[in-house]
Short mmCIF file of C-alpha atoms and ligand atoms in Angstrom, two decimals:
data_model
loop_
_atom_site.label_atom_id
_atom_site.label_comp_id
_atom_site.label_asym_id
_atom_site.label_seq_id
_atom_site.Cartn_x
_atom_site.Cartn_y
_atom_site.Cartn_z
CA MET A 1 -126.50 -12.57 -186.76
CA HIS A 2 -129.74 -11.06 -185.60
CA SER A 3 -131.27 -13.79 -183.46
CA THR A 4 -130.37 -14.87 -180.05
CA GLY A 5 -131.45 -17.20 -177.69
CA PHE A 6 -133.85 -20.20 -178.67
CA ILE A 7 -133.19 -19.61 -182.49
CA THR A 8 -129.39 -19.77 -182.37
CA VAL A 9 -129.01 -22.39 -179.82
CA PRO A 10 -130.62 -25.21 -181.55
CA LEU A 11 -128.97 -24.51 -184.72
CA LEU A 12 -125.40 -24.90 -183.10
CA LEU A 13 -126.42 -27.90 -181.11
CA SER A 14 -128.14 -29.62 -184.70
CA SER A 15 -124.61 -28.70 -186.39
CA GLY A 16 -122.96 -31.23 -183.90
CA ALA A 17 -120.18 -28.70 -183.62
CA GLN A 18 -118.39 -30.23 -180.59
CA ALA A 19 -119.27 -33.49 -179.26
CA TRP A 20 -120.46 -36.95 -179.79
CA GLY A 21 -123.88 -36.28 -180.31
CA THR A 22 -126.79 -37.03 -178.15
CA LEU A 23 -126.62 -40.78 -179.17
CA GLY A 24 -122.81 -41.26 -178.68
CA HIS A 25 -123.03 -40.00 -175.29
CA ALA A 26 -126.05 -41.77 -174.23
CA THR A 27 -124.34 -45.03 -175.79
CA VAL A 28 -121.14 -44.45 -173.63
CA ALA A 29 -123.24 -43.65 -170.24
CA GLN A 30 -125.32 -46.59 -170.76
CA ILE A 31 -122.59 -48.91 -171.55
CA ALA A 32 -120.87 -47.75 -168.44
CA ASP A 33 -123.97 -48.48 -166.30
CA ASN A 34 -123.64 -51.95 -167.44
CA TYR A 35 -120.22 -52.35 -165.82
CA LEU A 36 -121.11 -50.62 -162.34
CA THR A 37 -120.51 -52.33 -159.13
CA PRO A 38 -123.27 -52.59 -156.74
CA ALA A 39 -121.37 -49.85 -154.62
CA ALA A 40 -121.00 -47.48 -157.63
CA LYS A 41 -125.05 -48.00 -158.56
CA THR A 42 -125.86 -46.73 -155.55
CA TYR A 43 -122.96 -43.94 -155.52
CA VAL A 44 -124.18 -42.69 -158.84
CA GLN A 45 -127.72 -42.93 -158.26
CA GLY A 46 -127.10 -41.14 -154.78
CA ILE A 47 -125.73 -37.97 -156.83
CA LEU A 48 -127.84 -37.92 -159.84
CA GLY A 49 -130.94 -38.57 -157.84
CA SER A 50 -133.49 -41.83 -157.96
CA GLY A 51 -134.64 -42.64 -161.25
CA VAL A 52 -132.22 -40.26 -163.01
CA THR A 53 -130.37 -42.76 -165.43
CA MET A 54 -126.63 -41.86 -167.04
CA ALA A 55 -127.80 -42.06 -170.32
CA SER A 56 -130.19 -39.27 -169.80
CA VAL A 57 -127.96 -36.99 -168.51
CA ALA A 58 -124.89 -37.63 -170.75
CA SER A 59 -125.58 -34.61 -173.10
CA TRP A 60 -126.04 -32.22 -170.42
CA ALA A 61 -122.92 -30.67 -170.78
CA ASP A 62 -123.41 -29.75 -174.41
CA ASN A 63 -126.53 -27.91 -173.62
CA TYR A 64 -124.97 -26.03 -170.38
CA ARG A 65 -121.99 -24.90 -172.84
CA TYR A 66 -124.09 -22.70 -174.96
CA THR A 67 -125.63 -20.84 -171.66
CA THR A 68 -124.18 -17.69 -170.29
CA ALA A 69 -123.60 -19.51 -167.19
CA GLY A 70 -121.87 -22.43 -168.74
CA LYS A 71 -119.95 -20.63 -171.38
CA PHE A 72 -116.40 -21.25 -169.22
CA SER A 73 -117.02 -24.71 -169.90
CA ALA A 74 -116.74 -24.67 -173.74
CA PRO A 75 -112.95 -25.71 -174.03
CA TYR A 76 -113.44 -28.35 -171.70
CA HIS A 77 -114.77 -30.42 -174.46
CA PHE A 78 -111.86 -31.07 -176.54
CA ILE A 79 -107.90 -30.73 -176.30
CA ASP A 80 -106.30 -28.80 -179.61
CA ALA A 81 -103.39 -31.24 -180.08
CA GLU A 82 -100.93 -29.01 -182.23
CA ASP A 83 -99.52 -32.37 -184.13
CA SER A 84 -99.39 -32.56 -188.01
CA PRO A 85 -101.79 -35.45 -188.95
CA PRO A 86 -101.81 -37.42 -190.80
CA SER A 87 -97.83 -37.54 -190.93
CA SER A 88 -97.42 -37.39 -187.06
CA CYS A 89 -100.10 -37.70 -184.36
CA SER A 90 -99.50 -36.72 -180.76
CA VAL A 91 -101.16 -35.33 -177.55
CA SER A 92 -99.11 -33.09 -175.24
CA LEU A 93 -100.62 -31.42 -172.22
CA ASP A 94 -98.05 -28.38 -172.04
CA ARG A 95 -98.16 -27.91 -175.64
CA ASP A 96 -102.14 -28.20 -176.37
CA CYS A 97 -104.03 -27.82 -172.99
CA GLY A 98 -104.97 -23.78 -173.14
CA SER A 99 -105.21 -21.39 -170.52
CA GLY A 100 -108.91 -21.90 -170.67
CA GLY A 101 -108.58 -25.58 -169.65
CA CYS A 102 -109.02 -28.79 -172.08
CA VAL A 103 -110.69 -31.85 -171.64
CA VAL A 104 -107.73 -33.46 -169.83
CA SER A 105 -107.74 -30.82 -166.97
CA ALA A 106 -111.35 -30.84 -166.85
CA ILE A 107 -111.51 -34.46 -166.03
CA ALA A 108 -108.99 -34.00 -163.40
CA ASN A 109 -111.03 -30.87 -161.96
CA TYR A 110 -114.24 -33.01 -161.93
CA THR A 111 -112.95 -36.09 -160.43
CA GLN A 112 -111.53 -33.80 -157.53
CA ARG A 113 -115.07 -32.26 -157.60
CA VAL A 114 -117.04 -34.86 -157.25
CA GLN A 115 -115.22 -36.37 -154.38
CA ASP A 116 -114.96 -32.87 -152.26
CA GLY A 117 -117.72 -33.08 -150.06
CA ARG A 118 -117.80 -29.67 -149.23
CA LEU A 119 -119.85 -28.88 -152.64
CA SER A 120 -123.70 -28.23 -152.75
CA GLU A 121 -125.63 -31.16 -154.35
CA GLU A 122 -126.01 -29.38 -157.18
CA ASN A 123 -122.61 -28.77 -157.65
CA THR A 124 -121.50 -32.36 -157.13
CA LYS A 125 -124.27 -33.66 -159.58
CA GLU A 126 -122.86 -31.41 -161.95
CA ALA A 127 -119.17 -32.59 -161.63
CA LEU A 128 -120.21 -36.34 -161.98
CA GLU A 129 -122.58 -35.35 -165.18
CA PHE A 130 -119.53 -33.45 -166.52
CA LEU A 131 -117.34 -36.58 -165.95
CA ILE A 132 -120.16 -38.89 -167.95
CA HIS A 133 -119.87 -36.40 -170.63
CA PHE A 134 -116.35 -35.91 -171.24
CA PHE A 135 -115.44 -39.72 -171.03
CA GLY A 136 -117.38 -39.61 -174.68
CA ASP A 137 -115.69 -36.35 -175.74
CA ILE A 138 -112.35 -37.62 -174.94
CA THR A 139 -112.64 -40.82 -177.07
CA GLN A 140 -113.85 -38.98 -180.29
CA PRO A 141 -110.53 -38.86 -182.57
CA LEU A 142 -111.68 -35.22 -183.27
CA HIS A 143 -112.30 -33.74 -179.92
CA ASP A 144 -108.19 -34.21 -179.48
CA GLU A 145 -107.13 -32.56 -182.68
CA ALA A 146 -106.57 -28.73 -183.61
CA GLU A 147 -106.32 -29.53 -187.43
CA GLU A 148 -109.05 -27.51 -189.14
CA VAL A 149 -110.92 -26.89 -185.37
CA GLY A 150 -111.12 -30.51 -185.03
CA GLY A 151 -112.60 -31.15 -188.40
CA ASN A 152 -115.42 -28.61 -188.16
CA ASP A 153 -113.69 -26.17 -190.96
CA ILE A 154 -113.71 -29.36 -193.35
CA LYS A 155 -116.87 -29.00 -195.23
CA VAL A 156 -118.40 -32.34 -196.32
CA THR A 157 -121.84 -33.62 -197.21
CA TRP A 158 -123.67 -36.75 -195.48
CA ASP A 159 -126.35 -38.21 -197.97
CA GLY A 160 -126.36 -35.05 -199.95
CA ALA A 161 -126.88 -32.50 -197.07
CA ASP A 162 -124.07 -30.09 -196.41
CA THR A 163 -122.28 -30.62 -193.15
CA ASN A 164 -118.84 -30.78 -191.82
CA LEU A 165 -116.46 -33.84 -190.80
CA HIS A 166 -116.66 -33.09 -187.02
CA ALA A 167 -120.33 -33.09 -186.94
CA CYS A 168 -120.41 -36.51 -189.33
CA TRP A 169 -117.95 -37.99 -186.27
CA ASP A 170 -120.19 -37.01 -183.50
CA THR A 171 -123.75 -37.60 -184.86
CA GLN A 172 -124.64 -38.81 -188.44
CA MET A 173 -122.21 -41.80 -188.54
CA VAL A 174 -123.30 -42.81 -185.00
CA GLU A 175 -126.63 -42.68 -185.75
CA LYS A 176 -126.13 -44.81 -189.06
CA ALA A 177 -123.84 -47.16 -187.23
CA ALA A 178 -126.57 -47.76 -184.18
CA GLY A 179 -129.08 -48.62 -187.13
CA GLY A 180 -130.59 -45.26 -187.85
CA GLY A 181 -132.48 -42.57 -185.93
CA ASN A 182 -132.43 -41.17 -182.49
CA SER A 183 -134.62 -43.18 -180.41
CA THR A 184 -134.62 -45.23 -176.97
CA ALA A 185 -134.71 -48.53 -179.10
CA THR A 186 -131.81 -47.76 -181.14
CA LEU A 187 -129.55 -46.72 -178.10
CA ASP A 188 -130.91 -49.89 -176.02
CA SER A 189 -129.97 -52.23 -179.32
CA PHE A 190 -126.42 -50.22 -180.08
CA SER A 191 -125.52 -50.19 -176.49
CA GLN A 192 -126.20 -54.19 -176.10
CA THR A 193 -124.64 -54.77 -179.12
CA LEU A 194 -121.18 -53.32 -178.39
CA ILE A 195 -121.82 -54.76 -174.47
CA GLY A 196 -121.95 -58.24 -176.36
CA ARG A 197 -118.88 -57.55 -178.35
CA ILE A 198 -117.03 -56.33 -174.93
CA ASP A 199 -118.20 -59.28 -173.06
CA SER A 200 -117.60 -62.08 -175.37
CA GLY A 201 -116.85 -60.75 -178.47
CA SER A 202 -114.14 -59.02 -180.56
CA TYR A 203 -113.41 -56.75 -178.09
CA SER A 204 -113.29 -59.09 -175.21
CA SER A 205 -109.22 -59.52 -175.75
CA GLU A 206 -108.44 -56.04 -175.80
CA LYS A 207 -110.87 -54.22 -173.09
CA ALA A 208 -108.39 -54.78 -170.29
CA SER A 209 -105.92 -52.54 -172.24
CA TRP A 210 -108.80 -50.04 -172.23
CA ILE A 211 -108.72 -49.66 -168.47
CA SER A 212 -105.17 -50.00 -168.20
CA CYS A 213 -105.11 -46.54 -166.44
CA VAL A 214 -108.39 -45.60 -164.67
CA ASN A 215 -106.55 -44.53 -161.45
CA ILE A 216 -108.66 -41.73 -159.83
CA GLU A 217 -105.35 -40.20 -158.24
CA THR A 218 -103.50 -39.67 -161.41
CA ALA A 219 -106.57 -38.50 -163.72
CA SER A 220 -104.70 -36.15 -165.51
CA ASP A 221 -101.97 -38.65 -166.77
CA CYS A 222 -104.71 -41.29 -167.60
CA ALA A 223 -106.51 -38.73 -169.40
CA VAL A 224 -103.73 -37.63 -171.51
CA GLY A 225 -103.21 -41.40 -172.48
CA TRP A 226 -106.86 -41.58 -173.72
CA ALA A 227 -106.59 -38.23 -175.62
CA GLN A 228 -103.42 -39.82 -177.15
CA ASP A 229 -105.03 -43.10 -177.77
CA ALA A 230 -108.00 -41.37 -179.45
CA ASN A 231 -105.70 -38.90 -181.80
CA ALA A 232 -103.81 -41.40 -182.91
CA TYR A 233 -106.97 -42.68 -185.50
CA ASN A 234 -106.52 -39.20 -186.87
CA CYS A 235 -103.46 -40.16 -188.56
CA GLN A 236 -104.69 -43.71 -189.17
CA TYR A 237 -107.91 -43.09 -190.75
CA VAL A 238 -109.71 -39.61 -189.74
CA LEU A 239 -107.59 -37.37 -191.50
CA LYS A 240 -105.37 -39.51 -193.83
CA THR A 241 -107.53 -38.70 -196.97
CA ASP A 242 -108.68 -35.10 -198.00
CA GLU A 243 -112.26 -35.52 -197.64
CA SER A 244 -112.70 -31.68 -198.58
CA GLY A 245 -116.25 -31.35 -200.27
CA GLN A 246 -116.44 -35.40 -200.56
CA GLU A 247 -119.80 -37.50 -199.52
CA LEU A 248 -118.73 -39.22 -196.35
CA ASP A 249 -122.03 -41.86 -196.60
CA GLY A 250 -120.04 -44.25 -198.75
CA ASP A 251 -116.50 -45.71 -198.54
CA TYR A 252 -115.35 -43.23 -195.75
CA TYR A 253 -118.26 -44.14 -193.53
CA THR A 254 -117.41 -47.98 -194.16
CA GLY A 255 -113.80 -47.19 -192.96
CA ALA A 256 -115.09 -45.19 -190.01
CA GLU A 257 -117.68 -47.41 -188.51
CA PRO A 258 -115.56 -49.86 -186.76
CA ILE A 259 -113.34 -46.84 -185.27
CA ILE A 260 -116.61 -45.46 -183.85
CA GLU A 261 -118.04 -48.34 -182.08
CA LEU A 262 -114.69 -49.38 -180.89
CA GLN A 263 -114.28 -45.71 -179.40
CA LEU A 264 -117.74 -45.87 -177.81
CA ALA A 265 -117.29 -48.96 -176.21
CA LYS A 266 -113.87 -47.93 -174.97
CA GLY A 267 -115.35 -44.87 -173.57
CA GLY A 268 -118.23 -46.57 -171.76
CA TYR A 269 -116.02 -49.51 -170.14
CA ARG A 270 -113.43 -47.05 -169.08
CA LEU A 271 -116.33 -44.86 -167.62
CA GLY A 272 -117.29 -47.72 -165.55
CA ALA A 273 -114.14 -48.81 -164.25
CA TYR A 274 -113.42 -45.42 -163.35
CA LEU A 275 -116.86 -44.97 -161.44
CA ASN A 276 -116.11 -47.88 -159.67
CA ASN A 277 -112.58 -46.79 -158.40
CA LEU A 278 -114.61 -43.28 -157.42
CA ALA A 279 -117.52 -45.26 -155.43
CA ALA A 280 -114.68 -47.41 -154.03
CA ALA A 281 -113.17 -44.25 -152.68
CA ALA A 282 -115.93 -42.59 -151.23
C1 LIG B 1 -113.04 -26.50 -161.94
O1 LIG B 1 -114.82 -26.68 -162.16
C2 LIG B 1 -115.07 -25.12 -161.33
C3 LIG B 1 -116.69 -25.53 -161.50
O2 LIG B 1 -117.20 -25.70 -162.78
C4 LIG B 1 -114.63 -24.05 -162.02
O3 LIG B 1 -115.16 -23.03 -161.57
C5 LIG B 1 -113.31 -24.07 -161.98
O4 LIG B 1 -112.68 -22.99 -163.05
C6 LIG B 1 -112.66 -25.70 -162.62
N1 LIG B 1 -111.17 -25.35 -162.57
C7 LIG B 1 -110.24 -25.98 -163.45
C8 LIG B 1 -108.82 -25.83 -163.24
O5 LIG B 1 -110.62 -26.33 -164.54
C1 LIG B 2 -131.92 -37.23 -179.86
O1 LIG B 2 -132.86 -37.79 -178.61
C2 LIG B 2 -133.02 -37.00 -177.45
C3 LIG B 2 -133.81 -37.73 -176.41
O2 LIG B 2 -134.90 -37.93 -176.85
C4 LIG B 2 -133.24 -35.78 -177.57
O3 LIG B 2 -133.07 -34.85 -176.53
C5 LIG B 2 -132.27 -35.14 -178.78
O4 LIG B 2 -132.43 -34.12 -179.06
C6 LIG B 2 -132.22 -36.07 -179.96
N1 LIG B 2 -131.12 -35.45 -180.95
C7 LIG B 2 -131.26 -35.57 -182.06
C8 LIG B 2 -130.24 -34.84 -182.97
O5 LIG B 2 -132.36 -35.68 -182.80
#
């Protein structure tokens, strides 16, 4: 590739290669914000700066990873589970978290750093922005999967356009589930829909199980559990059928939509509970 800098970077980002897209991350952050205690709101605002919303910083880590300074953080966005979907799904920290780190070790590291107190304001803010982002990544099933580079190497089409399975889970299917597009109005209405289900709808009876482990003292153990929970969907649905060369904007999307909505709601509700615990310990 002869082009560099501003040509290359947007292409990488728009391919959605590595994370819930902007809308997915913003949705997780906006849901979390809804469940913050007053103390946690103050805590978060004190770190991010007044007027800065969690949703607005939720995708910072995806931009940072493509910079020279941020390249080290690229492995923090996923854990490459070396399992055998669709027959066997599992996550093992020893087996799957590489020497460069993974989303589980990153959540543990930035949990420690956000509480450190000796770090600069900038580094503390960065730690919180990483946490907000990784709570989204870890709920995306293909971020907890090594198979075909987390689905990046499974070429598919979406509405006739060439893309890959991972990108569809990150971006195209999220935008469709949200009602199309990527605007503030879409973010607000989608977040509200999922919050409604958490509060008094189809998720209300299971939401307690989503936060059965949100102890900041055992961040790594909890995060392995969150990764396992998401990874299981690779056997149940995501990689159950061979979608190579298939059009996903159809039956596959119909089956994926409930999983996407559930995982975004789960990530947001869990992040809210976790930030409440961080604020209570501060
Ligand atoms: C923790 O985060 C810092 C700051 O980004 C990084 O320099 C360090 O390598 C990380 N440590 C681990 C064990 O991930
Ligand atoms: C979605 O909207 C955000 C905020 O306006 C923007 O930064 C981002 O680039 C957009 N993403 C896509 C894929 O259009």
